Short mmCIF file of C-alpha atoms in Angstrom, two decimals:
data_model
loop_
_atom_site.label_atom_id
_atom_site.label_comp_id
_atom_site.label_asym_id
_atom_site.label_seq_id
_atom_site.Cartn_x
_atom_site.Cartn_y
_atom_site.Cartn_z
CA UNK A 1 30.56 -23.47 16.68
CA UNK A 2 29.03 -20.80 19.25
CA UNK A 3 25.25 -20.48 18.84
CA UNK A 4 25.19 -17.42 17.18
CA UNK A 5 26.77 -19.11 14.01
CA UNK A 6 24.48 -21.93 14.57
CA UNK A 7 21.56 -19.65 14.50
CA UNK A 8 22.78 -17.79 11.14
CA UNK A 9 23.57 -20.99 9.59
CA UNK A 10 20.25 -22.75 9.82
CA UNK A 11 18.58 -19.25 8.69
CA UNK A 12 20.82 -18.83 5.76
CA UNK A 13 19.58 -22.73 4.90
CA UNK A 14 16.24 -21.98 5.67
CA UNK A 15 15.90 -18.58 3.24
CA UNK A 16 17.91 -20.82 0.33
CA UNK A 17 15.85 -23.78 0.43
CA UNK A 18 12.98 -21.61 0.26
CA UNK A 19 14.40 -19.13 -2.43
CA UNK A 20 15.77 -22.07 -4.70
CA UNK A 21 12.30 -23.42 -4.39
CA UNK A 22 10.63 -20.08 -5.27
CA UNK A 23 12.80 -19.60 -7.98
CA UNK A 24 11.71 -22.83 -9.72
CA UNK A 25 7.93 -21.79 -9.75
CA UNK A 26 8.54 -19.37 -12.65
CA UNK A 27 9.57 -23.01 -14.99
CA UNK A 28 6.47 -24.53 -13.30
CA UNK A 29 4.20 -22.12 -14.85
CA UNK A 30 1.61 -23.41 -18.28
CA UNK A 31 -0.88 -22.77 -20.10
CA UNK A 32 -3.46 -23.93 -16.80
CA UNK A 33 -2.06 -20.12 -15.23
CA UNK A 34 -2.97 -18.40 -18.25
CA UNK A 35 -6.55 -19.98 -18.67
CA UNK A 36 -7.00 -19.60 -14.61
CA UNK A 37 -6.64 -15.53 -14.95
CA UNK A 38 -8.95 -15.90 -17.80
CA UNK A 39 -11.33 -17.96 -16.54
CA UNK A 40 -11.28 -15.03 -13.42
CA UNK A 41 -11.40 -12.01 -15.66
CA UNK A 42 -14.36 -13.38 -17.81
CA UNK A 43 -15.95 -14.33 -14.33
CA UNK A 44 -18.99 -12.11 -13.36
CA UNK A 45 -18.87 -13.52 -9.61
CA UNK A 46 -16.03 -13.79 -7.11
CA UNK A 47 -13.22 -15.37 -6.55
CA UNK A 48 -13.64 -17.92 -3.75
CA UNK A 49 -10.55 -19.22 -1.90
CA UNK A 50 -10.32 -22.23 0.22
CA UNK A 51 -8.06 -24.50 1.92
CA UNK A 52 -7.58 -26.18 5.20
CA UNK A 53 -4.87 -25.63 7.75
CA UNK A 54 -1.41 -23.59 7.02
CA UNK A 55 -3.00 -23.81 3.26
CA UNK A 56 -6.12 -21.80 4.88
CA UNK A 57 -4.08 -19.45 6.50
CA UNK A 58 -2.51 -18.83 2.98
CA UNK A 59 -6.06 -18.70 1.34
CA UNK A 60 -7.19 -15.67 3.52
CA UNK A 61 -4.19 -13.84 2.70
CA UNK A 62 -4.34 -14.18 -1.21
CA UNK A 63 -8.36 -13.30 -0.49
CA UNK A 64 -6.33 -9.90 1.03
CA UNK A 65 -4.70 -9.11 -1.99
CA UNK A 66 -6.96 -10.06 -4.82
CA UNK A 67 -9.62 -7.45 -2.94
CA UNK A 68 -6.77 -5.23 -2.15
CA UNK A 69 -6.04 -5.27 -6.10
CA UNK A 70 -9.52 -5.05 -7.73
CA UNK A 71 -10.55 -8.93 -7.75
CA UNK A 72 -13.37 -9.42 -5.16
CA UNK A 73 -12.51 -12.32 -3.12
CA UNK A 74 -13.81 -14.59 -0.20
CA UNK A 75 -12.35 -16.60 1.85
CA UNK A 76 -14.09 -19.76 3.10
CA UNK A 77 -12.37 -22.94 5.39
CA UNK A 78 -12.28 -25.82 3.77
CA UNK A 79 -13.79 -27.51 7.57
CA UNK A 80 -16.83 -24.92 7.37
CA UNK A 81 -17.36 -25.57 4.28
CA UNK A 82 -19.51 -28.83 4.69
CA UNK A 83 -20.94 -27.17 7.50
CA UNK A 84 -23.18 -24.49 5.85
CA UNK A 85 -20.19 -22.74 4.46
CA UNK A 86 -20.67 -24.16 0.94
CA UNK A 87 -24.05 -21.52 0.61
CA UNK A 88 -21.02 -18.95 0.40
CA UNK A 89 -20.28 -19.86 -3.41
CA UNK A 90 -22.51 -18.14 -6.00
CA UNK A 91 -23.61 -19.63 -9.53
CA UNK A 92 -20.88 -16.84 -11.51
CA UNK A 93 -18.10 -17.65 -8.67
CA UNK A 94 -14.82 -18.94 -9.64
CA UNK A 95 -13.35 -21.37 -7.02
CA UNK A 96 -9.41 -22.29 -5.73
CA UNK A 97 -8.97 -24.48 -3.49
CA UNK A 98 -5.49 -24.94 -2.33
CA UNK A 99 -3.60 -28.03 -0.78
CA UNK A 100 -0.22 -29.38 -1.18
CA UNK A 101 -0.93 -32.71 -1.38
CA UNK A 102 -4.15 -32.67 -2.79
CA UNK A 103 -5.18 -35.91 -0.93
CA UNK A 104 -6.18 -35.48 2.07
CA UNK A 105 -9.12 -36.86 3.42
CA UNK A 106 -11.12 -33.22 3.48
CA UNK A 107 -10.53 -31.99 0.07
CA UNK A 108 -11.23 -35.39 -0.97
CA UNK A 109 -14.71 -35.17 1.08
CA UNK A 110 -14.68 -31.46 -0.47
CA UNK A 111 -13.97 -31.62 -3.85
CA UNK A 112 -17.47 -33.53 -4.81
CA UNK A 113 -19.40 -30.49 -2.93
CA UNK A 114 -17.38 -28.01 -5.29
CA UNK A 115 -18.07 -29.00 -8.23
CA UNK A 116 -21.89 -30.24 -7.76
CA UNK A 117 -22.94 -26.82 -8.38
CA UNK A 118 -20.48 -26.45 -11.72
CA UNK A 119 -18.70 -23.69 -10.51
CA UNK A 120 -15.02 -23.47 -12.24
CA UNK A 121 -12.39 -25.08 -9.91
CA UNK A 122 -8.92 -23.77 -9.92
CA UNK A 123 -6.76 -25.82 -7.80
CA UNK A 124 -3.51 -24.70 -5.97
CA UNK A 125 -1.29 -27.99 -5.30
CA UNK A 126 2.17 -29.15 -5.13
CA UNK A 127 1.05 -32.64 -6.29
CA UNK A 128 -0.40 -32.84 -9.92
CA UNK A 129 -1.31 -36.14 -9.64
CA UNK A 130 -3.38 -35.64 -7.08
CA UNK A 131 -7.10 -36.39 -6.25
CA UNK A 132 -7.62 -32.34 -6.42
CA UNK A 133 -5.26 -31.97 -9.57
CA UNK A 134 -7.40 -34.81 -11.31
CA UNK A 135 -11.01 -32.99 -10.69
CA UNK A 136 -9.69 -29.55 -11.07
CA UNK A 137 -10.53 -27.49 -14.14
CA UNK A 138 -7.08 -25.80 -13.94
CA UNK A 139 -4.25 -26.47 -12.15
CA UNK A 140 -1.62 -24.32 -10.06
CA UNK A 141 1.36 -25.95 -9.63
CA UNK A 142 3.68 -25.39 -7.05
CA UNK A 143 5.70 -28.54 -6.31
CA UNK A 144 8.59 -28.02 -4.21
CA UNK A 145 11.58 -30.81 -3.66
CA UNK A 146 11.47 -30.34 0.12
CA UNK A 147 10.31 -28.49 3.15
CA UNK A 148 12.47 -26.02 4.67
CA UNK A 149 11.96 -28.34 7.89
CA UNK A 150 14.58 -30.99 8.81
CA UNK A 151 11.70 -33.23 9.12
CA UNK A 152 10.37 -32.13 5.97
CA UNK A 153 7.00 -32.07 8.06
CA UNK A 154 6.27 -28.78 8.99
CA UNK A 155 4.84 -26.29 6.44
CA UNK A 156 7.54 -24.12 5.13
CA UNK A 157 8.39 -24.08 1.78
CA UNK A 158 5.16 -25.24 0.29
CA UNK A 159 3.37 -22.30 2.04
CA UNK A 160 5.95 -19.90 0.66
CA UNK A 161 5.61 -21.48 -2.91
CA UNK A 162 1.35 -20.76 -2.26
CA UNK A 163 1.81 -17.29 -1.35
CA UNK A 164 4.13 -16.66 -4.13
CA UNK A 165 1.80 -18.34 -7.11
CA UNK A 166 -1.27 -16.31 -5.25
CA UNK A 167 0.52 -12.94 -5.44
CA UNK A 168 1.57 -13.83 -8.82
CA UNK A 169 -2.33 -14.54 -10.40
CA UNK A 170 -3.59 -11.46 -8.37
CA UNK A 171 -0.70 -9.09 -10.00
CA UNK A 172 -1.65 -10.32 -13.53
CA UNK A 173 -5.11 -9.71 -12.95
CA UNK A 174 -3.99 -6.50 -11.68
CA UNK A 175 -2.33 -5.37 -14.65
CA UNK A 176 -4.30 -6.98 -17.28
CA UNK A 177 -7.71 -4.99 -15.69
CA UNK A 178 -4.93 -2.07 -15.82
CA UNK A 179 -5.41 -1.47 -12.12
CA UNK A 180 -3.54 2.24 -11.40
CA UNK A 181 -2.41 3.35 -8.14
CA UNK A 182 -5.89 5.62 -8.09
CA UNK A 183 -8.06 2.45 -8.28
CA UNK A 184 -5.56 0.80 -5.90
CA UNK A 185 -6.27 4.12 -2.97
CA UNK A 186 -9.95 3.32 -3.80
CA UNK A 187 -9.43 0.39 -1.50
CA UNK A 188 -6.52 1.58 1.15
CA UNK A 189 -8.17 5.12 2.39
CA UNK A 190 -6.84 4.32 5.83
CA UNK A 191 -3.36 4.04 6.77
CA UNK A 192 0.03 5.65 5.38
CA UNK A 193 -0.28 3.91 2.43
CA UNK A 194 -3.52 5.27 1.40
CA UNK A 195 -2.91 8.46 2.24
CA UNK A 196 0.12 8.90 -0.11
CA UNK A 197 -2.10 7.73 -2.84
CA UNK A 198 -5.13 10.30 -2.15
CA UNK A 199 -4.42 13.12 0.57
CA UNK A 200 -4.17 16.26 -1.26
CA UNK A 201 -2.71 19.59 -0.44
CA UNK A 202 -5.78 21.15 0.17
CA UNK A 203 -6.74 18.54 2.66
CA UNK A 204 -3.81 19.60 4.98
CA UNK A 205 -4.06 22.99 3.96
CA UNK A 206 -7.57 22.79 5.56
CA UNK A 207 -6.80 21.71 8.95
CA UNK A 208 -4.28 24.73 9.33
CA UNK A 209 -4.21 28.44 10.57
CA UNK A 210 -3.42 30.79 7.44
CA UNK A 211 -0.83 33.12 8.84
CA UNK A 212 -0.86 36.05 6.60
CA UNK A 213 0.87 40.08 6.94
CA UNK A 214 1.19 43.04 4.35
CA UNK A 215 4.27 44.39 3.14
CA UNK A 216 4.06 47.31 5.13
CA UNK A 217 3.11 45.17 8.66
CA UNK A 218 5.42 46.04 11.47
CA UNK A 219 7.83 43.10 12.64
CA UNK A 220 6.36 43.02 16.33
CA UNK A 221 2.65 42.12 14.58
CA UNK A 222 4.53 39.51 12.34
CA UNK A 223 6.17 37.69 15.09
CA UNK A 224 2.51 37.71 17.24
CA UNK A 225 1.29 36.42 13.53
CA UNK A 226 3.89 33.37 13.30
CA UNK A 227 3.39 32.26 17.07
CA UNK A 228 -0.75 32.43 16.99
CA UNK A 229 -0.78 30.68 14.07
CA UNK A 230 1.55 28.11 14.85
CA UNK A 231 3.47 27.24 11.98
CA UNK A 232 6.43 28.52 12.12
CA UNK A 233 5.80 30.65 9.07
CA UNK A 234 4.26 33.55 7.76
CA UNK A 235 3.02 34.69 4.30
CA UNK A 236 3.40 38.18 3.16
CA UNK A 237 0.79 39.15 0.86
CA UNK A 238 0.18 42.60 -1.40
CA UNK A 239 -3.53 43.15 -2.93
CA UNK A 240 -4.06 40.05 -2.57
CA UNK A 241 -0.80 38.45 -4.00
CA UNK A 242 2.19 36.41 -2.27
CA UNK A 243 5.16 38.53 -2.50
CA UNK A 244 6.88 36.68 -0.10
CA UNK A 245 7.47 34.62 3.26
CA UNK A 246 8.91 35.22 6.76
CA UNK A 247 10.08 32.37 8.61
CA UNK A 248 11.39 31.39 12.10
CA UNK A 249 14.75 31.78 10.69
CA UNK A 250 13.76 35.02 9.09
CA UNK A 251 13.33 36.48 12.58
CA UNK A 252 16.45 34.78 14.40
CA UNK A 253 18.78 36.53 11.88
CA UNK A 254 16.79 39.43 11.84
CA UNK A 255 17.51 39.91 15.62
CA UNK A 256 21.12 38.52 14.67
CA UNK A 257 21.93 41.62 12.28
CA UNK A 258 19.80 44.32 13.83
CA UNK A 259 20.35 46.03 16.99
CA UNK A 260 16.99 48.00 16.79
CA UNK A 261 14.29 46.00 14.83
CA UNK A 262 11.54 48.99 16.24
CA UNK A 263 11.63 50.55 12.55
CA UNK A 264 11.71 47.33 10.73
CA UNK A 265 8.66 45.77 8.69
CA UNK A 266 7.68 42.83 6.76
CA UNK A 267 9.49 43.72 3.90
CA UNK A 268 12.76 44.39 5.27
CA UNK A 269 12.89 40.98 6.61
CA UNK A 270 10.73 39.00 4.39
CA UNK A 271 12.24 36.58 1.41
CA UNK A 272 10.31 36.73 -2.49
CA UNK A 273 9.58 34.49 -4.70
CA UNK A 274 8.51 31.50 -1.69
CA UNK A 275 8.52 28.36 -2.47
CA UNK A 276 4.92 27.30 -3.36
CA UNK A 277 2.53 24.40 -4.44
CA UNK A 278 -0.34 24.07 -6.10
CA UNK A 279 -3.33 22.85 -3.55
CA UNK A 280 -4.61 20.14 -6.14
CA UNK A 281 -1.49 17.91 -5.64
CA UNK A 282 -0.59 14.96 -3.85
CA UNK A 283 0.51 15.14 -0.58
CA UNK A 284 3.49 13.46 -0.97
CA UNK A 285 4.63 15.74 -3.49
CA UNK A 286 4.95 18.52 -1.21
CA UNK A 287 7.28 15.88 1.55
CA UNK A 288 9.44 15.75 -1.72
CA UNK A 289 9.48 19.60 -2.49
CA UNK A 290 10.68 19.93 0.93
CA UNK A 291 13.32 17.41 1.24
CA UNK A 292 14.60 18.36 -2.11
CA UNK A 293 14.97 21.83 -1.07
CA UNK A 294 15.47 21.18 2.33
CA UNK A 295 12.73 23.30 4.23
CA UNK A 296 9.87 22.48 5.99
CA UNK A 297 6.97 24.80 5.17
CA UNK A 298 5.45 24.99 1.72
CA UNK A 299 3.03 28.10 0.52
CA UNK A 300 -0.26 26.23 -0.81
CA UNK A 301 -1.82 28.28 -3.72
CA UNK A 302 -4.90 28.18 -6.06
CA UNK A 303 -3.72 29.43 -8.84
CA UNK A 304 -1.92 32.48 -7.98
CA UNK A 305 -4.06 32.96 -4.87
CA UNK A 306 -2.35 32.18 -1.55
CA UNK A 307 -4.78 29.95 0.51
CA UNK A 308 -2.70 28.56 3.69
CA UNK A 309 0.52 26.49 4.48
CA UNK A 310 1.58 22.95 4.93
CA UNK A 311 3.96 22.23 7.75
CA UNK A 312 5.99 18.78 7.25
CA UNK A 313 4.44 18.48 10.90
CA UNK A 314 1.62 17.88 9.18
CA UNK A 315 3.13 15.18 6.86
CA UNK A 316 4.35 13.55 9.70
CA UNK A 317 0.95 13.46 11.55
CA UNK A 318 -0.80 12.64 8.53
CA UNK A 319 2.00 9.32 8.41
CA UNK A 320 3.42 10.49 5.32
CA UNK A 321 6.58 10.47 6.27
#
């Protein structure tokens, strides 16, 4: 067998054992899931996360997604813990520790700290007749048969079955707190992601020239208006209303069917009725009036009143797109 189907085979292996595994978590699921999102949701505090090791390493990420999603979350090492770390957890704080076995010899030393100050204890384990299962208030089960490691050593499908049981408490939280994708912008304002969920129109509209001629405007002043302004794009307004548009195209087929353009003015070259969009909506909105229409300027309006022009240049920079 050459190594390539070597390779394949123990990845194919690797993403079963782990899917299989995954799979069984949903007939693992009890009543102790249902009380734990209660017990979070009736919580004035936080929610407190701990673990040690690859389980730690899971704990900070499910910290990521309960803040990401509306449940403020900390994460704090299980080793720090008894090292100052414990000052961390606050009298309304809800608590889940998480550890596969459950036994080791730190949450054992842990556990006792946890609960001296009577703070709700949630624990995430694959064992549920463990030390941690037994002094838990809840429990989280997510037993697995085996590793995805040969050995069955190394952390592999355990972690996966973690992350998995994490990302489904903080999506029922999410939905039970009806958490829309306004709230959920609240906390992503950087990045592509948050920008598809709150950059307006009018934001990119903003940063841009506003190329604007009259009716009457000869076509040498409408070509200097589309190159200063840099879009690509002109509007062509009359008292103060859009009439119509003059493109880069516009101009390449005007000079395509006219031997003498000298004579020629906006409205002999311009097209009505432009496509527009209102300046209020979503960025993204406007990437999808474009590719559904397939151009690459819109016509942003107030109302009726023409106020600029969004480039998908702009989408692009903006990581839109």
């Amino acid at each position: 067998m050459s190594n390539t189907k070597v390779i394949l085979s123990i990845a194919k292996k690797t993403i079963e054992t782990e899917g299989n595994a995954i799979l069984n978590l949903g007939n693992l699921l009890n009543e102790d899931f249902a009380k734990s999102v209660d017990c979070i949701l009736k919580s004035k505090g936080r929610v407190i996360v701990t673990g040690i090791g690859k389980s730690a390493i899971v704990a900070s990420k499910i910290v990521a997604t309960l803040n990401s999603t509306g449940t403020p979350a900390i994460f704090m090492h299980a080793a720090d813990a008894i090292h100052g770390d414990l000052g961390t957890i606050q009298q309304d704080d809800v608590v889940i520790c998480i550890s596969n076995s459950g036994n080791t010899a730190e949450i054992k030393l842990l556990v006792p700290l946890l609960k001296r100050a009577n703070n709700p204890l949630i624990a995430m384990t694959g064992n549920q007749e463990s030390y941690l299962a037994s002094e838990s208030d809840y429990t989280l089960n997510t037993f697995i048969e085996k590793e995805a490691c040969p050995n069955n050593l190394a952390p592999t499908t355990s972690t996966t079955a973690q992350m998995v049981i994490g990302d489904a408490l903080a999506i029922s939280l999410l939905e039970i707190k009806g958490f829309t994708s306004k709230d959920f912008a609240k906390y992503h304002p950087g990045g592509s992601l948050g920008k598809k969920l709150y950059l307006t129109v009018a934001d990119i509209v903003a940063k841009n020239q506003i190329p604007q001629v009259h009716l009457s405007t000869g076509v040498k002043e409408v070509i200097v208006e589309i190159s200063q302004k840099m879009l690509g794009v002109t509007a062509v307004t009359e008292n103060e209303q859009l009439v119509g548009i003059i493109t880069d195209g516009d101009i390449r087929r005007m000079l395509n069917k006219y031997d003498n353009i000298s004579g020629l003015i906006a409205k002999d070259i311009m097209t009505s009725n432009p496509k527009t969009i209102s300046t209020k909506v979503l960025a993204i909105e406007a990437l999808e009036t474009m590719q559904e229409n397939g151009i690459s300027q819109l016509l942003g309006v107030e109302g009726k009143k023409y106020v600029g022009v969004v480039h998908l240049h702009n989408l692009i920079n903006e990581g839109i797109l």
